[in-house]
Amino acid sequence: MVERITRAWPVAWLLIVAVDVVTGVTTTSPGPGMTVMGALMFFLLMAYRFLVPGLILAPAPMLPICAVGMVLVAGRAGSLDEPLLSGLGDPSAWIGLVLAVGAIVLTLIAPFTGVREEVSSPMLFPLRDGRWLAAEGDGRILNHHWPVPEQRGAWDLVRLGTRQRSRKGFRAVPDSAYFAFGAPVVAPCEGTVVRSVDGLPDGVADTDRPAGNHVVIDTGRELVVLAHLRHGSVAVSQGMTVAPGDPIGEVGNSGNSTEPHLHIHAERDGRPLRLRFTDIRRRVGKGAVVAV
């Protein structure tokens, strides 16, 4: 059921966008044109910044579809006898305006809604080779980690292919079709392994053991958690000392996970911490791409 909803939701968004574009290019008055332009701006920003409607289609090809749609609608508006801004007199135009302004505001304030307290010192990014998308990231807006206090600074990282998507194909596919599956995971920091779990299957949603196969490293100042590792790949055990860059395991799809990805978060006495990495110079939130 969840998989069906996950696939149907992006399709519904595409249909809405298609109807909007058809409405915009066939309209004979500026009011509906403004409504469509605002709605398309909303869809574009939500896909770009918050990965709505989801990784199956966002951020690509949702972004070019919305951008092309806006160009077509703008071209149609330019051929009308009345200027586009004259459509503000139409109450329907304000629907699109509100949607567009709302998306802009959410995009601008999102970086300031995250966790403020940071890890003690920057860590090494735990993934090597490739382009990694923060499917979830620091910030409370549209972040499913936020209800769990210690995970509010967590990132969920998926690997992008050449077409800016996390997997091959659009239908239900095996874990091996995801670009992240099996990618090496290294220790981001120096510390002692205080928990190491392996043996849980990939691709089987487990709400009782949501972290799946995972490793917890105690740096002496905070705990760093790396979760959803591939079955049979965990390379460390409890009590071992690790240094930055030491092999930890591989990206998997164990625990309460909808697709292969790496979950990482840090906490101190149950308080969430904002992640910082030596090889990333900027603050990363949901929708950001890290190239390593």
PDB file of C-alpha atoms in Angstrom:
ATOM      1  CA  MET A   1       0.000   0.000   0.000  1.00  0.00           C
ATOM      2  CA  VAL A   2       2.771   2.463   0.937  1.00  0.00           C
ATOM      3  CA  GLU A   3       4.642   1.747  -2.300  1.00  0.00           C
ATOM      4  CA  ARG A   4       1.498   2.356  -4.328  1.00  0.00           C
ATOM      5  CA  ILE A   5       0.882   5.688  -2.610  1.00  0.00           C
ATOM      6  CA  THR A   6       4.535   6.654  -3.063  1.00  0.00           C
ATOM      7  CA  ARG A   7       4.265   6.053  -6.809  1.00  0.00           C
ATOM      8  CA  ALA A   8       0.789   7.591  -7.198  1.00  0.00           C
ATOM      9  CA  TRP A   9       1.596  10.860  -5.411  1.00  0.00           C
ATOM     10  CA  PRO A  10       4.168  12.118  -7.974  1.00  0.00           C
ATOM     11  CA  VAL A  11       1.898  11.047 -10.843  1.00  0.00           C
ATOM     12  CA  ALA A  12      -0.926  13.102  -9.320  1.00  0.00           C
ATOM     13  CA  TRP A  13       1.406  16.106  -9.131  1.00  0.00           C
ATOM     14  CA  LEU A  14       2.369  15.700 -12.778  1.00  0.00           C
ATOM     15  CA  LEU A  15      -1.294  15.596 -13.779  1.00  0.00           C
ATOM     16  CA  ILE A  16      -1.987  18.776 -11.800  1.00  0.00           C
ATOM     17  CA  VAL A  17       0.971  20.517 -13.429  1.00  0.00           C
ATOM     18  CA  ALA A  18      -0.154  19.328 -16.883  1.00  0.00           C
ATOM     19  CA  VAL A  19      -3.681  20.652 -16.319  1.00  0.00           C
ATOM     20  CA  ASP A  20      -2.221  23.966 -15.120  1.00  0.00           C
ATOM     21  CA  VAL A  21      -0.041  24.321 -18.202  1.00  0.00           C
ATOM     22  CA  VAL A  22      -2.917  23.490 -20.573  1.00  0.00           C
ATOM     23  CA  THR A  23      -5.092  26.026 -18.764  1.00  0.00           C
ATOM     24  CA  GLY A  24      -2.357  28.660 -18.998  1.00  0.00           C
ATOM     25  CA  VAL A  25      -1.636  28.238 -22.697  1.00  0.00           C
ATOM     26  CA  THR A  26      -5.327  28.190 -23.691  1.00  0.00           C
ATOM     27  CA  THR A  27      -6.582  31.037 -21.519  1.00  0.00           C
ATOM     28  CA  THR A  28      -7.939  34.185 -23.103  1.00  0.00           C
ATOM     29  CA  SER A  29      -7.621  36.401 -20.005  1.00  0.00           C
ATOM     30  CA  PRO A  30      -4.711  37.306 -17.724  1.00  0.00           C
ATOM     31  CA  GLY A  31      -6.387  36.200 -14.470  1.00  0.00           C
ATOM     32  CA  PRO A  32      -6.097  32.443 -15.055  1.00  0.00           C
ATOM     33  CA  GLY A  33      -2.638  33.025 -16.516  1.00  0.00           C
ATOM     34  CA  MET A  34      -1.460  34.602 -13.257  1.00  0.00           C
ATOM     35  CA  THR A  35      -3.020  31.756 -11.273  1.00  0.00           C
ATOM     36  CA  VAL A  36      -1.140  29.172 -13.315  1.00  0.00           C
ATOM     37  CA  MET A  37       2.168  31.082 -13.172  1.00  0.00           C
ATOM     38  CA  GLY A  38       1.954  31.287  -9.395  1.00  0.00           C
ATOM     39  CA  ALA A  39       1.043  27.622  -9.042  1.00  0.00           C
ATOM     40  CA  LEU A  40       3.928  26.546 -11.289  1.00  0.00           C
ATOM     41  CA  MET A  41       6.332  28.687  -9.254  1.00  0.00           C
ATOM     42  CA  PHE A  42       5.036  26.948  -6.130  1.00  0.00           C
ATOM     43  CA  PHE A  43       5.556  23.487  -7.642  1.00  0.00           C
ATOM     44  CA  LEU A  44       9.046  24.390  -8.896  1.00  0.00           C
ATOM     45  CA  LEU A  45      10.284  25.727  -5.542  1.00  0.00           C
ATOM     46  CA  MET A  46       8.753  22.901  -3.525  1.00  0.00           C
ATOM     47  CA  ALA A  47      10.422  20.335  -5.788  1.00  0.00           C
ATOM     48  CA  TYR A  48      13.777  22.138  -5.740  1.00  0.00           C
ATOM     49  CA  ARG A  49      14.021  22.926  -2.032  1.00  0.00           C
ATOM     50  CA  PHE A  50      11.853  20.330  -0.299  1.00  0.00           C
ATOM     51  CA  LEU A  51      11.818  17.410  -2.800  1.00  0.00           C
ATOM     52  CA  VAL A  52       8.036  17.487  -3.053  1.00  0.00           C
ATOM     53  CA  PRO A  53       6.368  15.330  -4.375  1.00  0.00           C
ATOM     54  CA  GLY A  54       9.167  12.834  -3.729  1.00  0.00           C
ATOM     55  CA  LEU A  55      12.403  11.306  -4.908  1.00  0.00           C
ATOM     56  CA  ILE A  56      10.733   9.360  -7.720  1.00  0.00           C
ATOM     57  CA  LEU A  57      10.316  12.559  -9.725  1.00  0.00           C
ATOM     58  CA  ALA A  58      11.856  15.390  -7.713  1.00  0.00           C
ATOM     59  CA  PRO A  59      13.988  17.319  -8.219  1.00  0.00           C
ATOM     60  CA  ALA A  60      14.129  16.038 -11.812  1.00  0.00           C
ATOM     61  CA  PRO A  61      12.256  15.986 -14.081  1.00  0.00           C
ATOM     62  CA  MET A  62       9.876  18.126 -11.994  1.00  0.00           C
ATOM     63  CA  LEU A  63      12.076  21.222 -12.264  1.00  0.00           C
ATOM     64  CA  PRO A  64      12.409  21.361 -16.078  1.00  0.00           C
ATOM     65  CA  ILE A  65       8.725  20.477 -16.505  1.00  0.00           C
ATOM     66  CA  CYS A  66       7.679  23.404 -14.287  1.00  0.00           C
ATOM     67  CA  ALA A  67      10.213  25.752 -15.903  1.00  0.00           C
ATOM     68  CA  VAL A  68       9.089  24.909 -19.448  1.00  0.00           C
ATOM     69  CA  GLY A  69       5.466  25.255 -18.359  1.00  0.00           C
ATOM     70  CA  MET A  70       6.137  28.739 -16.979  1.00  0.00           C
ATOM     71  CA  VAL A  71       7.817  29.790 -20.250  1.00  0.00           C
ATOM     72  CA  LEU A  72       4.863  28.529 -22.298  1.00  0.00           C
ATOM     73  CA  VAL A  73       2.316  30.262 -20.081  1.00  0.00           C
ATOM     74  CA  ALA A  74       4.345  33.479 -20.093  1.00  0.00           C
ATOM     75  CA  GLY A  75       4.493  33.329 -23.886  1.00  0.00           C
ATOM     76  CA  ARG A  76       0.724  32.932 -24.054  1.00  0.00           C
ATOM     77  CA  ALA A  77       0.249  35.823 -21.613  1.00  0.00           C
ATOM     78  CA  GLY A  78       2.401  38.027 -23.829  1.00  0.00           C
ATOM     79  CA  SER A  79       0.055  37.429 -26.763  1.00  0.00           C
ATOM     80  CA  LEU A  80      -3.060  38.568 -24.888  1.00  0.00           C
ATOM     81  CA  ASP A  81      -4.568  41.989 -25.451  1.00  0.00           C
ATOM     82  CA  GLU A  82      -4.282  42.808 -21.745  1.00  0.00           C
ATOM     83  CA  PRO A  83      -1.010  42.746 -19.743  1.00  0.00           C
ATOM     84  CA  LEU A  84      -0.544  39.864 -17.316  1.00  0.00           C
ATOM     85  CA  LEU A  85      -0.573  42.120 -14.235  1.00  0.00           C
ATOM     86  CA  SER A  86      -4.062  43.316 -15.105  1.00  0.00           C
ATOM     87  CA  GLY A  87      -5.162  39.870 -13.979  1.00  0.00           C
ATOM     88  CA  LEU A  88      -4.770  40.972 -10.347  1.00  0.00           C
ATOM     89  CA  GLY A  89      -8.349  42.142 -10.543  1.00  0.00           C
ATOM     90  CA  ASP A  90      -9.422  38.522 -10.901  1.00  0.00           C
ATOM     91  CA  PRO A  91      -9.850  36.830  -7.460  1.00  0.00           C
ATOM     92  CA  SER A  92      -8.520  33.547  -8.869  1.00  0.00           C
ATOM     93  CA  ALA A  93      -5.189  35.209  -9.649  1.00  0.00           C
ATOM     94  CA  TRP A  94      -4.559  35.683  -5.943  1.00  0.00           C
ATOM     95  CA  ILE A  95      -4.599  31.924  -5.404  1.00  0.00           C
ATOM     96  CA  GLY A  96      -1.496  31.544  -7.549  1.00  0.00           C
ATOM     97  CA  LEU A  97       0.098  34.615  -5.988  1.00  0.00           C
ATOM     98  CA  VAL A  98      -0.387  33.263  -2.468  1.00  0.00           C
ATOM     99  CA  LEU A  99       1.049  29.876  -3.475  1.00  0.00           C
ATOM    100  CA  ALA A 100       4.114  31.468  -5.054  1.00  0.00           C
ATOM    101  CA  VAL A 101       4.782  33.837  -2.152  1.00  0.00           C
ATOM    102  CA  GLY A 102       4.276  31.017   0.336  1.00  0.00           C
ATOM    103  CA  ALA A 103       6.833  28.816  -1.443  1.00  0.00           C
ATOM    104  CA  ILE A 104       9.328  31.694  -1.598  1.00  0.00           C
ATOM    105  CA  VAL A 105       8.937  32.415   2.124  1.00  0.00           C
ATOM    106  CA  LEU A 106       9.358  28.746   3.077  1.00  0.00           C
ATOM    107  CA  THR A 107      12.467  28.485   0.897  1.00  0.00           C
ATOM    108  CA  LEU A 108      14.035  31.589   2.457  1.00  0.00           C
ATOM    109  CA  ILE A 109      13.342  30.740   6.094  1.00  0.00           C
ATOM    110  CA  ALA A 110      14.126  27.015   5.898  1.00  0.00           C
ATOM    111  CA  PRO A 111      17.883  27.419   6.589  1.00  0.00           C
ATOM    112  CA  PHE A 112      17.091  29.257   9.828  1.00  0.00           C
ATOM    113  CA  THR A 113      14.723  26.663  11.292  1.00  0.00           C
ATOM    114  CA  GLY A 114      17.264  23.965  12.074  1.00  0.00           C
ATOM    115  CA  VAL A 115      19.357  22.937  15.055  1.00  0.00           C
ATOM    116  CA  ARG A 116      21.731  25.580  16.413  1.00  0.00           C
ATOM    117  CA  GLU A 117      24.031  23.605  18.708  1.00  0.00           C
ATOM    118  CA  GLU A 118      26.848  22.028  16.680  1.00  0.00           C
ATOM    119  CA  VAL A 119      29.070  18.987  17.008  1.00  0.00           C
ATOM    120  CA  SER A 120      32.278  19.689  18.926  1.00  0.00           C
ATOM    121  CA  SER A 121      34.430  19.704  15.799  1.00  0.00           C
ATOM    122  CA  PRO A 122      33.867  19.132  12.086  1.00  0.00           C
ATOM    123  CA  MET A 123      33.826  15.504  10.963  1.00  0.00           C
ATOM    124  CA  LEU A 124      34.749  13.705   7.756  1.00  0.00           C
ATOM    125  CA  PHE A 125      31.844  13.224   5.356  1.00  0.00           C
ATOM    126  CA  PRO A 126      31.045   9.498   5.716  1.00  0.00           C
ATOM    127  CA  LEU A 127      30.436   8.795   2.023  1.00  0.00           C
ATOM    128  CA  ARG A 128      33.002   8.704  -0.768  1.00  0.00           C
ATOM    129  CA  ASP A 129      32.695   9.080  -4.543  1.00  0.00           C
ATOM    130  CA  GLY A 130      29.553  10.461  -6.121  1.00  0.00           C
ATOM    131  CA  ARG A 131      26.889  13.089  -5.672  1.00  0.00           C
ATOM    132  CA  TRP A 132      24.788  12.725  -2.527  1.00  0.00           C
ATOM    133  CA  LEU A 133      21.422  14.373  -2.070  1.00  0.00           C
ATOM    134  CA  ALA A 134      20.125  15.304   1.381  1.00  0.00           C
ATOM    135  CA  ALA A 135      16.649  13.782   1.089  1.00  0.00           C
ATOM    136  CA  GLU A 136      16.135  14.967   4.648  1.00  0.00           C
ATOM    137  CA  GLY A 137      18.286  17.586   6.283  1.00  0.00           C
ATOM    138  CA  ASP A 138      18.728  20.142   9.011  1.00  0.00           C
ATOM    139  CA  GLY A 139      15.555  22.201   9.441  1.00  0.00           C
ATOM    140  CA  ARG A 140      12.057  21.630  10.767  1.00  0.00           C
ATOM    141  CA  ILE A 141      10.104  22.386   7.567  1.00  0.00           C
ATOM    142  CA  LEU A 142       8.936  19.170   5.878  1.00  0.00           C
ATOM    143  CA  ASN A 143      11.504  17.132   7.814  1.00  0.00           C
ATOM    144  CA  HIS A 144      10.172  13.824   9.110  1.00  0.00           C
ATOM    145  CA  HIS A 145      12.992  13.628  11.695  1.00  0.00           C
ATOM    146  CA  TRP A 146      11.771  16.663  13.616  1.00  0.00           C
ATOM    147  CA  PRO A 147       9.277  14.836  15.904  1.00  0.00           C
ATOM    148  CA  VAL A 148      12.226  12.816  17.318  1.00  0.00           C
ATOM    149  CA  PRO A 149      14.207  15.421  19.312  1.00  0.00           C
ATOM    150  CA  GLU A 150      17.664  13.802  19.162  1.00  0.00           C
ATOM    151  CA  GLN A 151      17.373  13.376  15.375  1.00  0.00           C
ATOM    152  CA  ARG A 152      16.455  16.939  14.490  1.00  0.00           C
ATOM    153  CA  GLY A 153      19.904  17.532  12.996  1.00  0.00           C
ATOM    154  CA  ALA A 154      19.871  14.260  11.031  1.00  0.00           C
ATOM    155  CA  TRP A 155      20.581  13.884   7.332  1.00  0.00           C
ATOM    156  CA  ASP A 156      19.250  11.163   5.031  1.00  0.00           C
ATOM    157  CA  LEU A 157      21.626  10.822   2.087  1.00  0.00           C
ATOM    158  CA  VAL A 158      20.836   9.191  -1.255  1.00  0.00           C
ATOM    159  CA  ARG A 159      23.160   8.881  -4.233  1.00  0.00           C
ATOM    160  CA  LEU A 160      22.240  10.565  -7.499  1.00  0.00           C
ATOM    161  CA  GLY A 161      22.825   9.108 -10.942  1.00  0.00           C
ATOM    162  CA  THR A 162      23.515  10.965 -14.176  1.00  0.00           C
ATOM    163  CA  ARG A 163      19.837  11.911 -14.528  1.00  0.00           C
ATOM    164  CA  GLN A 164      19.698  13.406 -11.029  1.00  0.00           C
ATOM    165  CA  ARG A 165      17.598  10.563  -9.696  1.00  0.00           C
ATOM    166  CA  SER A 166      18.336   8.075  -6.935  1.00  0.00           C
ATOM    167  CA  ARG A 167      17.428   4.942  -8.902  1.00  0.00           C
ATOM    168  CA  LYS A 168      16.962   3.372 -12.302  1.00  0.00           C
ATOM    169  CA  GLY A 169      13.401   3.254 -13.598  1.00  0.00           C
ATOM    170  CA  PHE A 170      10.114   4.451 -12.143  1.00  0.00           C
ATOM    171  CA  ARG A 171       8.421   1.220 -11.120  1.00  0.00           C
ATOM    172  CA  ALA A 172       9.148  -0.786  -7.982  1.00  0.00           C
ATOM    173  CA  VAL A 173      12.747  -1.948  -8.289  1.00  0.00           C
ATOM    174  CA  PRO A 174      15.137  -4.042  -6.155  1.00  0.00           C
ATOM    175  CA  ASP A 175      17.595  -2.384  -3.794  1.00  0.00           C
ATOM    176  CA  SER A 176      20.413  -3.029  -6.261  1.00  0.00           C
ATOM    177  CA  ALA A 177      18.785  -0.600  -8.732  1.00  0.00           C
ATOM    178  CA  TYR A 178      19.462   2.289  -6.346  1.00  0.00           C
ATOM    179  CA  PHE A 179      22.759   4.065  -6.886  1.00  0.00           C
ATOM    180  CA  ALA A 180      23.428   4.301  -3.139  1.00  0.00           C
ATOM    181  CA  PHE A 181      23.072   0.608  -2.367  1.00  0.00           C
ATOM    182  CA  GLY A 182      26.379  -0.958  -1.405  1.00  0.00           C
ATOM    183  CA  ALA A 183      28.334   2.320  -1.389  1.00  0.00           C
ATOM    184  CA  PRO A 184      31.142   2.326   1.215  1.00  0.00           C
ATOM    185  CA  VAL A 185      30.526   4.134   4.504  1.00  0.00           C
ATOM    186  CA  VAL A 186      33.511   5.359   6.516  1.00  0.00           C
ATOM    187  CA  ALA A 187      33.846   6.592  10.079  1.00  0.00           C
ATOM    188  CA  PRO A 188      33.283  10.356  10.173  1.00  0.00           C
ATOM    189  CA  CYS A 189      35.141  10.821  13.458  1.00  0.00           C
ATOM    190  CA  GLU A 190      37.490   9.314  15.984  1.00  0.00           C
ATOM    191  CA  GLY A 191      35.906   7.413  18.832  1.00  0.00           C
ATOM    192  CA  THR A 192      34.788   4.145  20.326  1.00  0.00           C
ATOM    193  CA  VAL A 193      32.064   1.972  18.844  1.00  0.00           C
ATOM    194  CA  VAL A 194      29.445   1.624  21.580  1.00  0.00           C
ATOM    195  CA  ARG A 195      26.854  -0.175  19.474  1.00  0.00           C
ATOM    196  CA  SER A 196      27.101  -2.306  16.354  1.00  0.00           C
ATOM    197  CA  VAL A 197      24.099  -4.081  14.856  1.00  0.00           C
ATOM    198  CA  ASP A 198      24.092  -6.309  11.773  1.00  0.00           C
ATOM    199  CA  GLY A 199      22.023  -9.209  10.490  1.00  0.00           C
ATOM    200  CA  LEU A 200      18.789  -7.371   9.709  1.00  0.00           C
ATOM    201  CA  PRO A 201      17.453  -7.746   6.151  1.00  0.00           C
ATOM    202  CA  ASP A 202      17.368  -5.031   3.521  1.00  0.00           C
ATOM    203  CA  GLY A 203      14.110  -3.965   1.911  1.00  0.00           C
ATOM    204  CA  VAL A 204      11.873  -5.084   4.780  1.00  0.00           C
ATOM    205  CA  ALA A 205      10.344  -2.126   6.655  1.00  0.00           C
ATOM    206  CA  ASP A 206      10.935  -2.680  10.376  1.00  0.00           C
ATOM    207  CA  THR A 207       9.279  -0.121  12.659  1.00  0.00           C
ATOM    208  CA  ASP A 208      10.352  -2.057  15.757  1.00  0.00           C
ATOM    209  CA  ARG A 209      14.039  -1.630  14.849  1.00  0.00           C
ATOM    210  CA  PRO A 210      13.934   1.605  12.822  1.00  0.00           C
ATOM    211  CA  ALA A 211      17.715   2.130  12.642  1.00  0.00           C
ATOM    212  CA  GLY A 212      18.203  -1.298  11.071  1.00  0.00           C
ATOM    213  CA  ASN A 213      21.840  -2.310  10.858  1.00  0.00           C
ATOM    214  CA  HIS A 214      23.710   0.561  12.430  1.00  0.00           C
ATOM    215  CA  VAL A 215      26.801   1.777  14.235  1.00  0.00           C
ATOM    216  CA  VAL A 216      27.040   4.262  17.112  1.00  0.00           C
ATOM    217  CA  ILE A 217      30.381   5.997  17.769  1.00  0.00           C
ATOM    218  CA  ASP A 218      31.135   7.769  21.053  1.00  0.00           C
ATOM    219  CA  THR A 219      33.616  10.593  20.472  1.00  0.00           C
ATOM    220  CA  GLY A 220      33.800  11.402  24.170  1.00  0.00           C
ATOM    221  CA  ARG A 221      31.740  14.514  23.537  1.00  0.00           C
ATOM    222  CA  GLU A 222      28.790  13.226  21.532  1.00  0.00           C
ATOM    223  CA  LEU A 223      27.285  10.122  19.968  1.00  0.00           C
ATOM    224  CA  VAL A 224      27.315   9.770  16.172  1.00  0.00           C
ATOM    225  CA  VAL A 225      24.799   7.357  14.631  1.00  0.00           C
ATOM    226  CA  LEU A 226      25.067   5.827  11.136  1.00  0.00           C
ATOM    227  CA  ALA A 227      21.987   3.799  10.252  1.00  0.00           C
ATOM    228  CA  HIS A 228      20.271   1.630   7.587  1.00  0.00           C
ATOM    229  CA  LEU A 229      23.504  -0.165   6.682  1.00  0.00           C
ATOM    230  CA  ARG A 230      23.476  -3.112   4.288  1.00  0.00           C
ATOM    231  CA  HIS A 231      22.943  -6.563   5.701  1.00  0.00           C
ATOM    232  CA  GLY A 232      26.263  -8.306   6.321  1.00  0.00           C
ATOM    233  CA  SER A 233      28.381  -5.218   5.653  1.00  0.00           C
ATOM    234  CA  VAL A 234      29.025  -3.831   9.152  1.00  0.00           C
ATOM    235  CA  ALA A 235      32.811  -3.940   9.588  1.00  0.00           C
ATOM    236  CA  VAL A 236      33.194  -2.842  13.233  1.00  0.00           C
ATOM    237  CA  SER A 237      32.111  -4.266  16.546  1.00  0.00           C
ATOM    238  CA  GLN A 238      31.382  -2.883  19.991  1.00  0.00           C
ATOM    239  CA  GLY A 239      34.487  -1.720  21.819  1.00  0.00           C
ATOM    240  CA  MET A 240      36.574  -1.052  18.714  1.00  0.00           C
ATOM    241  CA  THR A 241      38.319   2.295  18.285  1.00  0.00           C
ATOM    242  CA  VAL A 242      37.891   3.954  14.905  1.00  0.00           C
ATOM    243  CA  ALA A 243      39.542   6.890  13.184  1.00  0.00           C
ATOM    244  CA  PRO A 244      38.127   9.137  10.465  1.00  0.00           C
ATOM    245  CA  GLY A 245      38.062   7.236   7.163  1.00  0.00           C
ATOM    246  CA  ASP A 246      38.023   3.728   8.659  1.00  0.00           C
ATOM    247  CA  PRO A 247      35.510   1.411   6.923  1.00  0.00           C
ATOM    248  CA  ILE A 248      32.222   1.123   8.816  1.00  0.00           C
ATOM    249  CA  GLY A 249      30.012  -0.742   6.366  1.00  0.00           C
ATOM    250  CA  GLU A 250      27.953  -0.096   3.262  1.00  0.00           C
ATOM    251  CA  VAL A 251      24.782   1.853   2.486  1.00  0.00           C
ATOM    252  CA  GLY A 252      21.764  -0.403   2.773  1.00  0.00           C
ATOM    253  CA  ASN A 253      18.010  -0.406   3.191  1.00  0.00           C
ATOM    254  CA  SER A 254      17.534  -2.038   6.589  1.00  0.00           C
ATOM    255  CA  GLY A 255      15.208  -0.922   9.352  1.00  0.00           C
ATOM    256  CA  ASN A 256      12.404   1.569   8.829  1.00  0.00           C
ATOM    257  CA  SER A 257      13.603   2.721   5.411  1.00  0.00           C
ATOM    258  CA  THR A 258      11.814   3.360   2.130  1.00  0.00           C
ATOM    259  CA  GLU A 259      14.897   3.192  -0.093  1.00  0.00           C
ATOM    260  CA  PRO A 260      18.662   2.621   0.262  1.00  0.00           C
ATOM    261  CA  HIS A 261      20.240   5.600   1.976  1.00  0.00           C
ATOM    262  CA  LEU A 262      22.518   6.568   4.843  1.00  0.00           C
ATOM    263  CA  HIS A 263      21.028   8.162   7.937  1.00  0.00           C
ATOM    264  CA  ILE A 264      23.481  10.091  10.107  1.00  0.00           C
ATOM    265  CA  HIS A 265      22.878  12.179  13.186  1.00  0.00           C
ATOM    266  CA  ALA A 266      24.751  13.346  16.273  1.00  0.00           C
ATOM    267  CA  GLU A 267      23.417  13.917  19.765  1.00  0.00           C
ATOM    268  CA  ARG A 268      24.717  15.024  23.136  1.00  0.00           C
ATOM    269  CA  ASP A 269      22.816  13.957  26.247  1.00  0.00           C
ATOM    270  CA  GLY A 270      19.708  13.486  24.111  1.00  0.00           C
ATOM    271  CA  ARG A 271      20.047  16.928  22.493  1.00  0.00           C
ATOM    272  CA  PRO A 272      20.308  17.148  18.693  1.00  0.00           C
ATOM    273  CA  LEU A 273      23.446  18.582  17.151  1.00  0.00           C
ATOM    274  CA  ARG A 274      23.987  20.253  13.811  1.00  0.00           C
ATOM    275  CA  LEU A 275      26.380  18.280  11.656  1.00  0.00           C
ATOM    276  CA  ARG A 276      29.525  19.892  10.280  1.00  0.00           C
ATOM    277  CA  PHE A 277      32.098  18.306   7.991  1.00  0.00           C
ATOM    278  CA  THR A 278      35.676  19.247   7.132  1.00  0.00           C
ATOM    279  CA  ASP A 279      35.095  18.618   3.427  1.00  0.00           C
ATOM    280  CA  ILE A 280      31.832  20.601   3.172  1.00  0.00           C
ATOM    281  CA  ARG A 281      32.112  24.365   3.510  1.00  0.00           C
ATOM    282  CA  ARG A 282      28.426  25.223   3.644  1.00  0.00           C
ATOM    283  CA  ARG A 283      25.420  24.419   5.736  1.00  0.00           C
ATOM    284  CA  VAL A 284      23.412  21.637   4.123  1.00  0.00           C
ATOM    285  CA  GLY A 285      19.650  21.344   4.344  1.00  0.00           C
ATOM    286  CA  LYS A 286      17.007  19.279   2.625  1.00  0.00           C
ATOM    287  CA  GLY A 287      17.435  19.280  -1.147  1.00  0.00           C
ATOM    288  CA  ALA A 288      21.151  20.135  -1.091  1.00  0.00           C
ATOM    289  CA  VAL A 289      23.629  18.060  -3.109  1.00  0.00           C
ATOM    290  CA  VAL A 290      27.097  17.195  -1.842  1.00  0.00           C
ATOM    291  CA  ALA A 291      29.720  16.140  -4.393  1.00  0.00           C
ATOM    292  CA  VAL A 292      32.651  14.100  -3.057  1.00  0.00           C
TER     293      VAL A 292
END
